[in-house]
PDB file of C-alpha atoms in Angstrom:
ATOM      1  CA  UNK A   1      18.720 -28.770 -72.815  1.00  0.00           C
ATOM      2  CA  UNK A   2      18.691 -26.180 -75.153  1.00  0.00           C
ATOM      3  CA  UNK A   3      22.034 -24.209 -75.399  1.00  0.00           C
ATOM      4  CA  UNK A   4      22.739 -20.651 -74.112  1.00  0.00           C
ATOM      5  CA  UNK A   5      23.539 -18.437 -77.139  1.00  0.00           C
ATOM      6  CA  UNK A   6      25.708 -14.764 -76.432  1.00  0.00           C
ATOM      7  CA  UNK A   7      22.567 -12.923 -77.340  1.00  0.00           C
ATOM      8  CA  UNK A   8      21.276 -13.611 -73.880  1.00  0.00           C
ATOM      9  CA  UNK A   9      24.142 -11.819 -72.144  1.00  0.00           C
ATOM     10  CA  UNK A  10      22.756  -8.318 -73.893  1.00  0.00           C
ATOM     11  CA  UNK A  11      24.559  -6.084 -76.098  1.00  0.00           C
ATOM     12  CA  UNK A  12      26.979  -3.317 -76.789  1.00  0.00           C
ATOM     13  CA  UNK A  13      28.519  -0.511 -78.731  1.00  0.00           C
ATOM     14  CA  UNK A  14      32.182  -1.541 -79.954  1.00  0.00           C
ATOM     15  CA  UNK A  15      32.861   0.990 -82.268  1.00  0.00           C
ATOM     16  CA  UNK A  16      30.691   1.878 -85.072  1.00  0.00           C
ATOM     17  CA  UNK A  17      28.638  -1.697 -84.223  1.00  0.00           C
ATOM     18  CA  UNK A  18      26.525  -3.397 -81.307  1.00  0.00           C
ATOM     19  CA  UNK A  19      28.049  -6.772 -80.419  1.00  0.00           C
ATOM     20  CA  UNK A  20      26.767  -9.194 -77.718  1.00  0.00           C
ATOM     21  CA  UNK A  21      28.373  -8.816 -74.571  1.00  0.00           C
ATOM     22  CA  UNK A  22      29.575 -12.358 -74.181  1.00  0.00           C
ATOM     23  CA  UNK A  23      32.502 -12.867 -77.044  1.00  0.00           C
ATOM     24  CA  UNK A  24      35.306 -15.160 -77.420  1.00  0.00           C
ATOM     25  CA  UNK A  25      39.067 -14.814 -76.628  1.00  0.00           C
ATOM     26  CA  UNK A  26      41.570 -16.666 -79.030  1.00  0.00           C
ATOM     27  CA  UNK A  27      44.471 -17.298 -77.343  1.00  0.00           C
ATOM     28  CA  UNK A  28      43.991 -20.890 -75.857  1.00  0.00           C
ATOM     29  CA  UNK A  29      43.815 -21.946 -79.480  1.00  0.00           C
ATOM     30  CA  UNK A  30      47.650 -22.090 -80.001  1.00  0.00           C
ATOM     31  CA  UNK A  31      50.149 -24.224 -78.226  1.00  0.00           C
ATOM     32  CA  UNK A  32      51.769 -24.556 -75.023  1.00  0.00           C
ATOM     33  CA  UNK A  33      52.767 -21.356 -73.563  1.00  0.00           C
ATOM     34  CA  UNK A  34      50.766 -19.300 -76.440  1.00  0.00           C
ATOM     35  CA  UNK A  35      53.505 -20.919 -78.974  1.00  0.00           C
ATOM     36  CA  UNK A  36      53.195 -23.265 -81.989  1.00  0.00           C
ATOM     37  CA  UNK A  37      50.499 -24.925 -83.238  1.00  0.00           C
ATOM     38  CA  UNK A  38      47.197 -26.418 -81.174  1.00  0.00           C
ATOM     39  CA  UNK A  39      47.471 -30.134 -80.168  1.00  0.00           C
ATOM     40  CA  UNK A  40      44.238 -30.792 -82.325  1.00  0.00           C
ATOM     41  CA  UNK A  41      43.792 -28.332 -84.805  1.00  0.00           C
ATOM     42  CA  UNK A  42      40.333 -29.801 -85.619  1.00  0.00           C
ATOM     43  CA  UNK A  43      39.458 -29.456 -82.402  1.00  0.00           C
ATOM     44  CA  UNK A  44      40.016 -25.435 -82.696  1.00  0.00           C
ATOM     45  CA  UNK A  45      38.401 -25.102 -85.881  1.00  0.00           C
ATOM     46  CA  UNK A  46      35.237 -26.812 -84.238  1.00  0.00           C
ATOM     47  CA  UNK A  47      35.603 -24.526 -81.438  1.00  0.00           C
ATOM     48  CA  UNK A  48      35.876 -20.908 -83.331  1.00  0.00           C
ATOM     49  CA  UNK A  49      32.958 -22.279 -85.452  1.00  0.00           C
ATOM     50  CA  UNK A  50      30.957 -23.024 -82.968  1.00  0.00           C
ATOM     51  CA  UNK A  51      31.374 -19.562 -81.008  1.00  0.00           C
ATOM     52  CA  UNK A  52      29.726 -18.223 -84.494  1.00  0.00           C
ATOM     53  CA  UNK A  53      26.817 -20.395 -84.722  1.00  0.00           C
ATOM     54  CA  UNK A  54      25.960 -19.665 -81.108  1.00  0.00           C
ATOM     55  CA  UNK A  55      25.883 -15.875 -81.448  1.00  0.00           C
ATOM     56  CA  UNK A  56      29.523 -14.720 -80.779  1.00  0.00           C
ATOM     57  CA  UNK A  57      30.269 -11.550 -82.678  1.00  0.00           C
ATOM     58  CA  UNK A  58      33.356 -10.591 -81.692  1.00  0.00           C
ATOM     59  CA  UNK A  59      36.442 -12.405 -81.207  1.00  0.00           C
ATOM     60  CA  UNK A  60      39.638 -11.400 -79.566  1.00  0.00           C
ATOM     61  CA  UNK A  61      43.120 -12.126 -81.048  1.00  0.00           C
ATOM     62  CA  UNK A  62      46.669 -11.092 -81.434  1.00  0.00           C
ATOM     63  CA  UNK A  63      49.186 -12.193 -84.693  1.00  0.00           C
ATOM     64  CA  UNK A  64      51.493 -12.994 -81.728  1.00  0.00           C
ATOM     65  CA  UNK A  65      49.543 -15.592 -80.163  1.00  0.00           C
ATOM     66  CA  UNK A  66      51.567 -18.506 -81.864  1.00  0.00           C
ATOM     67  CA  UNK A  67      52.718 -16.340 -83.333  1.00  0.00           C
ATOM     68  CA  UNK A  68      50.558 -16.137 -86.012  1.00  0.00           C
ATOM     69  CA  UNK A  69      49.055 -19.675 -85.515  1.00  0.00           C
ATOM     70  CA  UNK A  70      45.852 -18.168 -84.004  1.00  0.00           C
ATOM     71  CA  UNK A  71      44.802 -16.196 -86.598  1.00  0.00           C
ATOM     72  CA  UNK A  72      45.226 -18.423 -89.033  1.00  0.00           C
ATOM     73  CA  UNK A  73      43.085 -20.663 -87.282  1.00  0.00           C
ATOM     74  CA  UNK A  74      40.339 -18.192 -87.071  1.00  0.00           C
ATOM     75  CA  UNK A  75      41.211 -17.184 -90.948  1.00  0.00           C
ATOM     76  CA  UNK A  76      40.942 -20.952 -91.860  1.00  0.00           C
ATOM     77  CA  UNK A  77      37.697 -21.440 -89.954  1.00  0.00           C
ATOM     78  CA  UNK A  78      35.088 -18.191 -90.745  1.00  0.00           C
ATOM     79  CA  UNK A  79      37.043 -16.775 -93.888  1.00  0.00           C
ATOM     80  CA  UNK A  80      35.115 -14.815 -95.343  1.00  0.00           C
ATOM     81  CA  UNK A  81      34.091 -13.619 -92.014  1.00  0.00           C
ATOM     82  CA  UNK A  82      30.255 -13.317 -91.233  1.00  0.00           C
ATOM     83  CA  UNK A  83      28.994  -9.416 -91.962  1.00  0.00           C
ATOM     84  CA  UNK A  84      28.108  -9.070 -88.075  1.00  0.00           C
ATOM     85  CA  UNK A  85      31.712 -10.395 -86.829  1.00  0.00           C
ATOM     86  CA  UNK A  86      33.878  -7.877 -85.323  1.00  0.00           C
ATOM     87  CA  UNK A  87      37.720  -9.386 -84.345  1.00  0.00           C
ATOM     88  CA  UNK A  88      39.525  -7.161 -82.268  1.00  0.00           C
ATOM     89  CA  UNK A  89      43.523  -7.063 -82.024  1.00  0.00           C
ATOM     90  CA  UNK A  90      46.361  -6.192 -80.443  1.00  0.00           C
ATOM     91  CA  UNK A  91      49.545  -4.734 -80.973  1.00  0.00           C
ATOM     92  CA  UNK A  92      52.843  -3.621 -78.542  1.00  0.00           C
ATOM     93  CA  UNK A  93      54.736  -6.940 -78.259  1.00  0.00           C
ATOM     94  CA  UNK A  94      56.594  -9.583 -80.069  1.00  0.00           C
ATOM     95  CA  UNK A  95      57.558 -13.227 -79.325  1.00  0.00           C
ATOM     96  CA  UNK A  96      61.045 -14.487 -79.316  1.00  0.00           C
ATOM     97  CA  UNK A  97      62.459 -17.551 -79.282  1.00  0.00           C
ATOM     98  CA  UNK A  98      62.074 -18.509 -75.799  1.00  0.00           C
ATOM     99  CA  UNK A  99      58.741 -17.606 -76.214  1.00  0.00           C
ATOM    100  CA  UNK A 100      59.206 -14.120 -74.306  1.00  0.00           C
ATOM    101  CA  UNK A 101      56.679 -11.191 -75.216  1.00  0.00           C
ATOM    102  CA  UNK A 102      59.297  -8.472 -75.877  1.00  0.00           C
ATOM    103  CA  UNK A 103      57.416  -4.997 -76.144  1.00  0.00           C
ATOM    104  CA  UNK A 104      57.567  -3.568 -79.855  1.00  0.00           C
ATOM    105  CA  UNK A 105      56.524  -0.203 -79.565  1.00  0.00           C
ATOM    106  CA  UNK A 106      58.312   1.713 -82.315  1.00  0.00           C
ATOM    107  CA  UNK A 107      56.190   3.253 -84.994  1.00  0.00           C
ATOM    108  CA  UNK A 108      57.985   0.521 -87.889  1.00  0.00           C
ATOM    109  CA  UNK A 109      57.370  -2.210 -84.932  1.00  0.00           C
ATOM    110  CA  UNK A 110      53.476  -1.222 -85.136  1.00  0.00           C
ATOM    111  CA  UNK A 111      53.113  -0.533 -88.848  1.00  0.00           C
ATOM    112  CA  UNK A 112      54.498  -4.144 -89.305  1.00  0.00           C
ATOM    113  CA  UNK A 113      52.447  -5.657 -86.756  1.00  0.00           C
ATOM    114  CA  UNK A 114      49.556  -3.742 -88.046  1.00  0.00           C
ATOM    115  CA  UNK A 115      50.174  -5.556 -92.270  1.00  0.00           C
ATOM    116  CA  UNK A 116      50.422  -9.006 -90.670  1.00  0.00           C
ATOM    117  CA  UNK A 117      47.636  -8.870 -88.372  1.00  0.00           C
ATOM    118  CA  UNK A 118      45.854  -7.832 -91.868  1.00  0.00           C
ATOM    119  CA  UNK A 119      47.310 -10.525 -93.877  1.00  0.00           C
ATOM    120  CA  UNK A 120      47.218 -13.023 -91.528  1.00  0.00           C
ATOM    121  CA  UNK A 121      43.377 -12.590 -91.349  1.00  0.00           C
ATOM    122  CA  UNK A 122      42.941 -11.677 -94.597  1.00  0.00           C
ATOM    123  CA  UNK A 123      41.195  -8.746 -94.152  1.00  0.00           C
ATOM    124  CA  UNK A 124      41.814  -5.524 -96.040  1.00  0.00           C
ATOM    125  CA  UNK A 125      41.354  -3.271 -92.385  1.00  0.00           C
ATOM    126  CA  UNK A 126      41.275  -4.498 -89.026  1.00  0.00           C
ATOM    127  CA  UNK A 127      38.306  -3.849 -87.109  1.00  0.00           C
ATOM    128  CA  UNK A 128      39.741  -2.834 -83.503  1.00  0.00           C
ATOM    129  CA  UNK A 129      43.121  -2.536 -82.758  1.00  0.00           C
ATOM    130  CA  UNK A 130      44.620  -2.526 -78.771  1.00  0.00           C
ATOM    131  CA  UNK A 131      47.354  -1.188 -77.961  1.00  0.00           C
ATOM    132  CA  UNK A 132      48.603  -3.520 -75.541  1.00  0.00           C
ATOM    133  CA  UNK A 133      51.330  -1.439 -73.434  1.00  0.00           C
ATOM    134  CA  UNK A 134      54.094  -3.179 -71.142  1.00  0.00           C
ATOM    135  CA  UNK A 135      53.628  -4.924 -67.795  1.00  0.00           C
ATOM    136  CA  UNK A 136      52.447  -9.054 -67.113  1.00  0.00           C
ATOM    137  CA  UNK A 137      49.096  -7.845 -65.568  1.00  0.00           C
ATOM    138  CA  UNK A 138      49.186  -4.373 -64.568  1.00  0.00           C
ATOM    139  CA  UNK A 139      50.343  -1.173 -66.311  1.00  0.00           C
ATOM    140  CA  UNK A 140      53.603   0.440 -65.981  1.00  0.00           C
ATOM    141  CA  UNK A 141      53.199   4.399 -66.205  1.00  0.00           C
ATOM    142  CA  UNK A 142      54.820   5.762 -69.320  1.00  0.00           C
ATOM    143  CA  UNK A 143      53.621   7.965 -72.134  1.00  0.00           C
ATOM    144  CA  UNK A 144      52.034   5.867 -74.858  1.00  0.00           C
ATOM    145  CA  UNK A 145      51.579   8.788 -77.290  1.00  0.00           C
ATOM    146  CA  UNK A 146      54.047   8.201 -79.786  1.00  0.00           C
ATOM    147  CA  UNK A 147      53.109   4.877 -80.280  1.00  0.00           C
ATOM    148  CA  UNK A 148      49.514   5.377 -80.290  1.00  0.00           C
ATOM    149  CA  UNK A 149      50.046   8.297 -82.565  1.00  0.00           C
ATOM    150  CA  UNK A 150      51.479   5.669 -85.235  1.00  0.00           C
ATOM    151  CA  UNK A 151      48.238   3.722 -84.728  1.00  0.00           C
ATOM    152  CA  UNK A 152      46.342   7.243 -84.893  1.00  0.00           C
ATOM    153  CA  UNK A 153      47.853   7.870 -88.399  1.00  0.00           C
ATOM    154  CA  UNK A 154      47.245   4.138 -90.091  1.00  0.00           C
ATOM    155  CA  UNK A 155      43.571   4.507 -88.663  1.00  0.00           C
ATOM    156  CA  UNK A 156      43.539   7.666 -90.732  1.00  0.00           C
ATOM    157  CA  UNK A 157      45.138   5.381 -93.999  1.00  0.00           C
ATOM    158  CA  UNK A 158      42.038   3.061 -93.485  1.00  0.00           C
ATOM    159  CA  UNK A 159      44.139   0.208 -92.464  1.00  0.00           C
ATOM    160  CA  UNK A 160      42.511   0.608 -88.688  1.00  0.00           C
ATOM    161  CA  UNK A 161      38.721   1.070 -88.209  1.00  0.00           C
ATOM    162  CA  UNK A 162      38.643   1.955 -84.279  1.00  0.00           C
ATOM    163  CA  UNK A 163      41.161   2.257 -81.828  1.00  0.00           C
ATOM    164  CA  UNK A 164      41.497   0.766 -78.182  1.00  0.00           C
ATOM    165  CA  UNK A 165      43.951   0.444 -75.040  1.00  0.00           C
ATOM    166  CA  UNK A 166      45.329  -2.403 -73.267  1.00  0.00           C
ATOM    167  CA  UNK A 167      46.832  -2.467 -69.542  1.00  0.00           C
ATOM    168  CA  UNK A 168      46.705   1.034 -68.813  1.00  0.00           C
ATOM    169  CA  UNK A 169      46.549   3.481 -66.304  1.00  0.00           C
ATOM    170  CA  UNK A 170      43.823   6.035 -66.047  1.00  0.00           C
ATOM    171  CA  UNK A 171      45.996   8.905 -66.971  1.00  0.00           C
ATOM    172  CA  UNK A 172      47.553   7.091 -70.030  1.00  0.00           C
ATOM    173  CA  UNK A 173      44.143   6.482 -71.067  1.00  0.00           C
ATOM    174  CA  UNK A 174      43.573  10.054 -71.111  1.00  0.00           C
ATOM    175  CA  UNK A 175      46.736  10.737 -72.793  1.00  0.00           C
ATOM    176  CA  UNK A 176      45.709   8.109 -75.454  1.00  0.00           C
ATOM    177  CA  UNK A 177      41.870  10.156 -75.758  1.00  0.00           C
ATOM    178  CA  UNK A 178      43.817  13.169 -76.354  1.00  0.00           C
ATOM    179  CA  UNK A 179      45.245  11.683 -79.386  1.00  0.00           C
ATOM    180  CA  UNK A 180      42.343   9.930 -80.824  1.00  0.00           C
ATOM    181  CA  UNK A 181      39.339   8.392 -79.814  1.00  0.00           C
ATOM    182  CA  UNK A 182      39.406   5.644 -77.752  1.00  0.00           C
ATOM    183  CA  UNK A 183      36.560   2.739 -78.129  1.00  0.00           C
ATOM    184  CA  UNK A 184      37.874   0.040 -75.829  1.00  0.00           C
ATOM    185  CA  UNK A 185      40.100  -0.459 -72.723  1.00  0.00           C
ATOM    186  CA  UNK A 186      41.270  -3.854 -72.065  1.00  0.00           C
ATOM    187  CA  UNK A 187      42.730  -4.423 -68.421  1.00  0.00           C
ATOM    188  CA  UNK A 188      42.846  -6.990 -65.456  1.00  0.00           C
ATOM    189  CA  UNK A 189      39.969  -7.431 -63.900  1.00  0.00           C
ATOM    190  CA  UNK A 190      37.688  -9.855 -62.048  1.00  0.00           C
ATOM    191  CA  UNK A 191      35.677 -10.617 -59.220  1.00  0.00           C
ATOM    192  CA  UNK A 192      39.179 -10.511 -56.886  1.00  0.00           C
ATOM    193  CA  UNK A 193      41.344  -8.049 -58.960  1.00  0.00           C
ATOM    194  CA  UNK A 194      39.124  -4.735 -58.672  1.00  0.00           C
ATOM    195  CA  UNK A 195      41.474  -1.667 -59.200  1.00  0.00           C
ATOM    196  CA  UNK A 196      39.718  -0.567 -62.180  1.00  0.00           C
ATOM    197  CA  UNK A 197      36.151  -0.208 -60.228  1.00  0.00           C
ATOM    198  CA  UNK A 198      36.100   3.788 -60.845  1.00  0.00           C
ATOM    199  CA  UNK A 199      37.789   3.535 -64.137  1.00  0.00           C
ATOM    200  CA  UNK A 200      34.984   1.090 -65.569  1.00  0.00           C
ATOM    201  CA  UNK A 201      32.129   3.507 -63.972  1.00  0.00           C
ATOM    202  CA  UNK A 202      33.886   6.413 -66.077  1.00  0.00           C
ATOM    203  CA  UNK A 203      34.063   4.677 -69.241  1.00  0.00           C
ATOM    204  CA  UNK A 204      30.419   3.301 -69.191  1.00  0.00           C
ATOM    205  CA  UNK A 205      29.632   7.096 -68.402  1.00  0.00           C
ATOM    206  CA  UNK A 206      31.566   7.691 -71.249  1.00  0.00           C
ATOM    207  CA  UNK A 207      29.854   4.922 -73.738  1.00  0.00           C
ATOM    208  CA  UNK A 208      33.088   3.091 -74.249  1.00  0.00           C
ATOM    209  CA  UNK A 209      33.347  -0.701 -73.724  1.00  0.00           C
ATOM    210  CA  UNK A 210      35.843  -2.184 -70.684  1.00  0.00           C
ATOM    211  CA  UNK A 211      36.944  -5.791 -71.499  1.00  0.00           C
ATOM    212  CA  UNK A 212      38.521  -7.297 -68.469  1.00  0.00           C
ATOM    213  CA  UNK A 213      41.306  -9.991 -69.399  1.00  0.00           C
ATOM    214  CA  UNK A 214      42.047 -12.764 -66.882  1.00  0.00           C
ATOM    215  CA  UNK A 215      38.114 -12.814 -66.403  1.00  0.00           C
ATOM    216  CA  UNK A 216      38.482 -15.847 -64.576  1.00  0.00           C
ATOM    217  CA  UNK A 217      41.980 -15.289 -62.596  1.00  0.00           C
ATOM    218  CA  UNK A 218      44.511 -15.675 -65.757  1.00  0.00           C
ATOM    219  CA  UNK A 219      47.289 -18.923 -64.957  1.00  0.00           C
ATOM    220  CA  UNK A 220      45.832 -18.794 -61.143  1.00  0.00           C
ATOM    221  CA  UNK A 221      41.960 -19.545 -61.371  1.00  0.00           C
ATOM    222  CA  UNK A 222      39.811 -17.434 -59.192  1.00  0.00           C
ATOM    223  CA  UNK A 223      39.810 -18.865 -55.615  1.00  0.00           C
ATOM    224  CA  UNK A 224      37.173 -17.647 -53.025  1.00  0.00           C
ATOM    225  CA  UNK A 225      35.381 -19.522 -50.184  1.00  0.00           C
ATOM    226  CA  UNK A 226      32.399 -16.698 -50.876  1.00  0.00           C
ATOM    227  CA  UNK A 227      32.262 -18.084 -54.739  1.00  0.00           C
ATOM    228  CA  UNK A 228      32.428 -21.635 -53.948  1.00  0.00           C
ATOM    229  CA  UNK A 229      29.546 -21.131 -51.729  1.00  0.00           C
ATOM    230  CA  UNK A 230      27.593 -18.949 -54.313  1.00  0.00           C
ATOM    231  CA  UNK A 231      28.098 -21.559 -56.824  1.00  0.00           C
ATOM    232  CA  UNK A 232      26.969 -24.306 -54.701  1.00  0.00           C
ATOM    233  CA  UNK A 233      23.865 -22.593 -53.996  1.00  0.00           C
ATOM    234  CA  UNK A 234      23.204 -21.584 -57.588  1.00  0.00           C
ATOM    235  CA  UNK A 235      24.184 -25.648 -58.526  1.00  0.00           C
ATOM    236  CA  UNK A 236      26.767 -24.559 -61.238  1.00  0.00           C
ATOM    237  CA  UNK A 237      30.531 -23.558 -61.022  1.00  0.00           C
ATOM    238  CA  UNK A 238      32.723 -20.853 -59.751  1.00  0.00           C
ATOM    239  CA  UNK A 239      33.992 -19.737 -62.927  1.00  0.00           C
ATOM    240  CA  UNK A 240      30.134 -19.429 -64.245  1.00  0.00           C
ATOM    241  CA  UNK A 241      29.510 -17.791 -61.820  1.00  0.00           C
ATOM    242  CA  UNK A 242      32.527 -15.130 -62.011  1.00  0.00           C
ATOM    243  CA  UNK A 243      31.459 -14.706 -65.599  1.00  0.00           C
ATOM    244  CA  UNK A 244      27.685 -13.796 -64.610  1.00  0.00           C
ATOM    245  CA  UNK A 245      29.069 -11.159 -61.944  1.00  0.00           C
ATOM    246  CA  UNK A 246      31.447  -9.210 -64.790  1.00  0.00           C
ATOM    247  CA  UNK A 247      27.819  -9.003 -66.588  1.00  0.00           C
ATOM    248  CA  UNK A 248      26.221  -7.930 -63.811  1.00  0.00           C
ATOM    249  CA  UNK A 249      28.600  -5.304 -62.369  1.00  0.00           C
ATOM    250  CA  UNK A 250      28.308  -3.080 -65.645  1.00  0.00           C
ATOM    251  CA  UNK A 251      26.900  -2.825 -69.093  1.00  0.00           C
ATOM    252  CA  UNK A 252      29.417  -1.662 -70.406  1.00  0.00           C
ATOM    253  CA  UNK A 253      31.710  -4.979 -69.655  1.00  0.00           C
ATOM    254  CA  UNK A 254      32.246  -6.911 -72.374  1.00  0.00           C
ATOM    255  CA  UNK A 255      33.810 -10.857 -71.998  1.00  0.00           C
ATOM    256  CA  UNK A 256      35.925 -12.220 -74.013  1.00  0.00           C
ATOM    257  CA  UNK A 257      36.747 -16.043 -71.794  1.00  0.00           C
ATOM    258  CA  UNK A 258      38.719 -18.256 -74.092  1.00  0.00           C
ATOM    259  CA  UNK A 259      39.034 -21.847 -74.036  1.00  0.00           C
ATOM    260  CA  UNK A 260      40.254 -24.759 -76.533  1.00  0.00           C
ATOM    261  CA  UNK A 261      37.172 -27.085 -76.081  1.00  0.00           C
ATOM    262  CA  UNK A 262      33.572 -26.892 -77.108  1.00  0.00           C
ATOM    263  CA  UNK A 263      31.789 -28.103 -74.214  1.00  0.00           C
ATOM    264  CA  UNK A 264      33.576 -25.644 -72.226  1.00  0.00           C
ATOM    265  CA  UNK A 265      32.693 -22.749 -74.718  1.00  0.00           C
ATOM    266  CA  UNK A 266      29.352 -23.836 -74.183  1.00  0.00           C
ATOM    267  CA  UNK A 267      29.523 -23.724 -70.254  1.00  0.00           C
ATOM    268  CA  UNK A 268      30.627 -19.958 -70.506  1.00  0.00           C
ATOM    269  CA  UNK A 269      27.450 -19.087 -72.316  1.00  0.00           C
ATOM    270  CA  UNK A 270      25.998 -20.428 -69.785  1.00  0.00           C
ATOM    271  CA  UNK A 271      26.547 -17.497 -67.741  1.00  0.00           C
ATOM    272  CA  UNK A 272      24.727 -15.021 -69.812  1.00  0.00           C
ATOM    273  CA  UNK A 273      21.139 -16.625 -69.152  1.00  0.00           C
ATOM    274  CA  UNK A 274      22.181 -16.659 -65.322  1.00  0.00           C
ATOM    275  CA  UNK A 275      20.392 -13.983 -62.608  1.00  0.00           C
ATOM    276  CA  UNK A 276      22.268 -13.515 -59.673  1.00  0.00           C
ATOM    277  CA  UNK A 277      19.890 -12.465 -56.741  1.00  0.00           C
ATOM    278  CA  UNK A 278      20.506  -8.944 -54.569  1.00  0.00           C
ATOM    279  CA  UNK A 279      22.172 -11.669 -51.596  1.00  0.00           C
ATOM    280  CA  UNK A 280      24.530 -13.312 -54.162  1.00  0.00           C
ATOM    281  CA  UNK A 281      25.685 -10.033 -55.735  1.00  0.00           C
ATOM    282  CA  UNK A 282      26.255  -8.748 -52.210  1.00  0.00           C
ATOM    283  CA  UNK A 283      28.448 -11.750 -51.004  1.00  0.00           C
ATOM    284  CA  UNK A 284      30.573 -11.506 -53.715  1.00  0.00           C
ATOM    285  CA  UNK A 285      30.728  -7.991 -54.013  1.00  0.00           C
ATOM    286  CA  UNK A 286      31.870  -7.984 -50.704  1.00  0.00           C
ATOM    287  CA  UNK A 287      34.804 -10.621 -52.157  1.00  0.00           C
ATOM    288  CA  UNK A 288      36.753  -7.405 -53.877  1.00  0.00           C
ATOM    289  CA  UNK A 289      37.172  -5.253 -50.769  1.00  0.00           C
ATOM    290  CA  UNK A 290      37.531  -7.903 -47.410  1.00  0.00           C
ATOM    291  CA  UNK A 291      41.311  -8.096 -48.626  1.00  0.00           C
ATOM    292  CA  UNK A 292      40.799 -11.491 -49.780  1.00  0.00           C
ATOM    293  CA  UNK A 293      43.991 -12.518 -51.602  1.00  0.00           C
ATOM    294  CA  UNK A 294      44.400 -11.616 -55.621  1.00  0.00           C
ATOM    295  CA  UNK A 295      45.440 -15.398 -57.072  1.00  0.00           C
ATOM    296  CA  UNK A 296      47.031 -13.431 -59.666  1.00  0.00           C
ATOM    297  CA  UNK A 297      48.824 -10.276 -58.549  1.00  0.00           C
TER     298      UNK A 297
END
């Protein structure tokens, strides 16, 4: 069987570029709880190369996934980076020693995390950067304008290309817009967790991507007795399935499911050659508003 390459899931705009809509998150790649190195570095070297040669164009990543393990992974296996790759970042937190994600916020915080995302990658400018604001998996209101006016002025010293939000409200988004533009939002969402319904259908109004982390539930996979059943019927697996509704519910989504194995990057691919019929996308629609319960709020 031939495998499914991202161009099937469609494309688009990130920025200044078009990028398929299926990409790859990074964070699996490092060790236990997101610290120290990967049980089999080979392993994730075969895996990040093999996103590439099956069409993945952009890659999702943070200096303090490891911290800094993951992207030197990624630096170790596509340095120098195809033309067409876009690796998108984020910024607001630290890790300390217990392997906490302290928020890091300040202007100096930024600019710091900012020069070792960059040398880390070995880049000379990083392609998208997130601002990835406080809160496990949803946003706590607060202004975000003097930090993302630090991230406003390095994008104006070339040492940020475009500039994107992570777990944020609607109004901080527009706070953030008013600053600079905004080419990405990166919240919780999934088939379950669907808060950000009208915020997604504004942004793809808007032209500006949505990429939903926890795609598949986060540390609590997606449970539903509606998906099970889908899946069944459609002879593949939940999580494929959950995948081929986030591509279904707007074009502007783009999906960014990680994982630290080959066959299983594979499997998510999967989902972007996948139809889901008017009576599937209805019985799981239906999944987001019955009050089913959230496996990960």
């Amino acid at each position: 069987m031939t495998t499914t390459t991202a161009e099937k899931s469609g494309s688009y705009r990130l920025g200044d570029r078009e990028v398929h809509r299926i990409g790859y998150g990074a964070m699996q790649l490092a060790g236990p709880h997101v610290m120290g190195p990967p049980a089999d570095r080979d392993a994730a070297i075969a895996v990040l190369r093999r996103a590439v040669e099956l069409g993945v164009d952009h890659i999702d990543t943070s200096d303090y996934y490891g911290p800094t393990v993951v992207n030197e992974l990624i630096r170790e296996a596509l340095h120098p980076y195809p033309d067409d790759l876009v690796i998108v970042t984020k910024v607001g937190a630290r890790r300390d020693a217990d392997g906490g994600w302290p928020e890091a916020l300040d202007p100096d915080d930024l600019r710091r995390a900012v020069q070792e995302n960059i040398d880390h990658l070995g880049v000379d400018a990083l392609d998208v950067v997130n601002l990835r604001m406080p809160g496990f998996a949803e946003p706590v209101e607060r202004s975000l304008a003097e930090p993302f006016e630090a991230l406003a002025a390095m994008q104006q010293e070339g040492l940020v290309r475009h500039l994107g939000v992570s777990n944020v409200t609607t109004q901080m988004l527009a706070e953030a817009r008013s600053i600079a533009p905004v080419v990405c939002v990166q919240n919780h969402y999934n088939l379950v967790h669907r808060h950000d319904d009208p915020m997604i259908d504004a942004l793809a109004r808007d032209g500006i991507a949505y990429t939903p982390f926890f795609p598949l539930g986060g540390f609590s996979p997606l449970q539903s007795a509606a998906l099970e059943t889908v899946a069944r019927r459609l002879e593949t697996t939940p999580m494929q399935v959950a995948l081929t509704w986030l591509l279904a519910r707007s074009p502007n989504l783009l999906l960014i499911p990680g994982t630290s194995s080959v066959a299983h990057l594979e499997e998510n691919l999967q989902a972007s050659a996948r139809v889901l019929g008017p009576e599937e996308l209805a019985e799981l629609d239906r999944i987001g508003g019955t009050g089913e319960p959230d496996p990960a709020g």
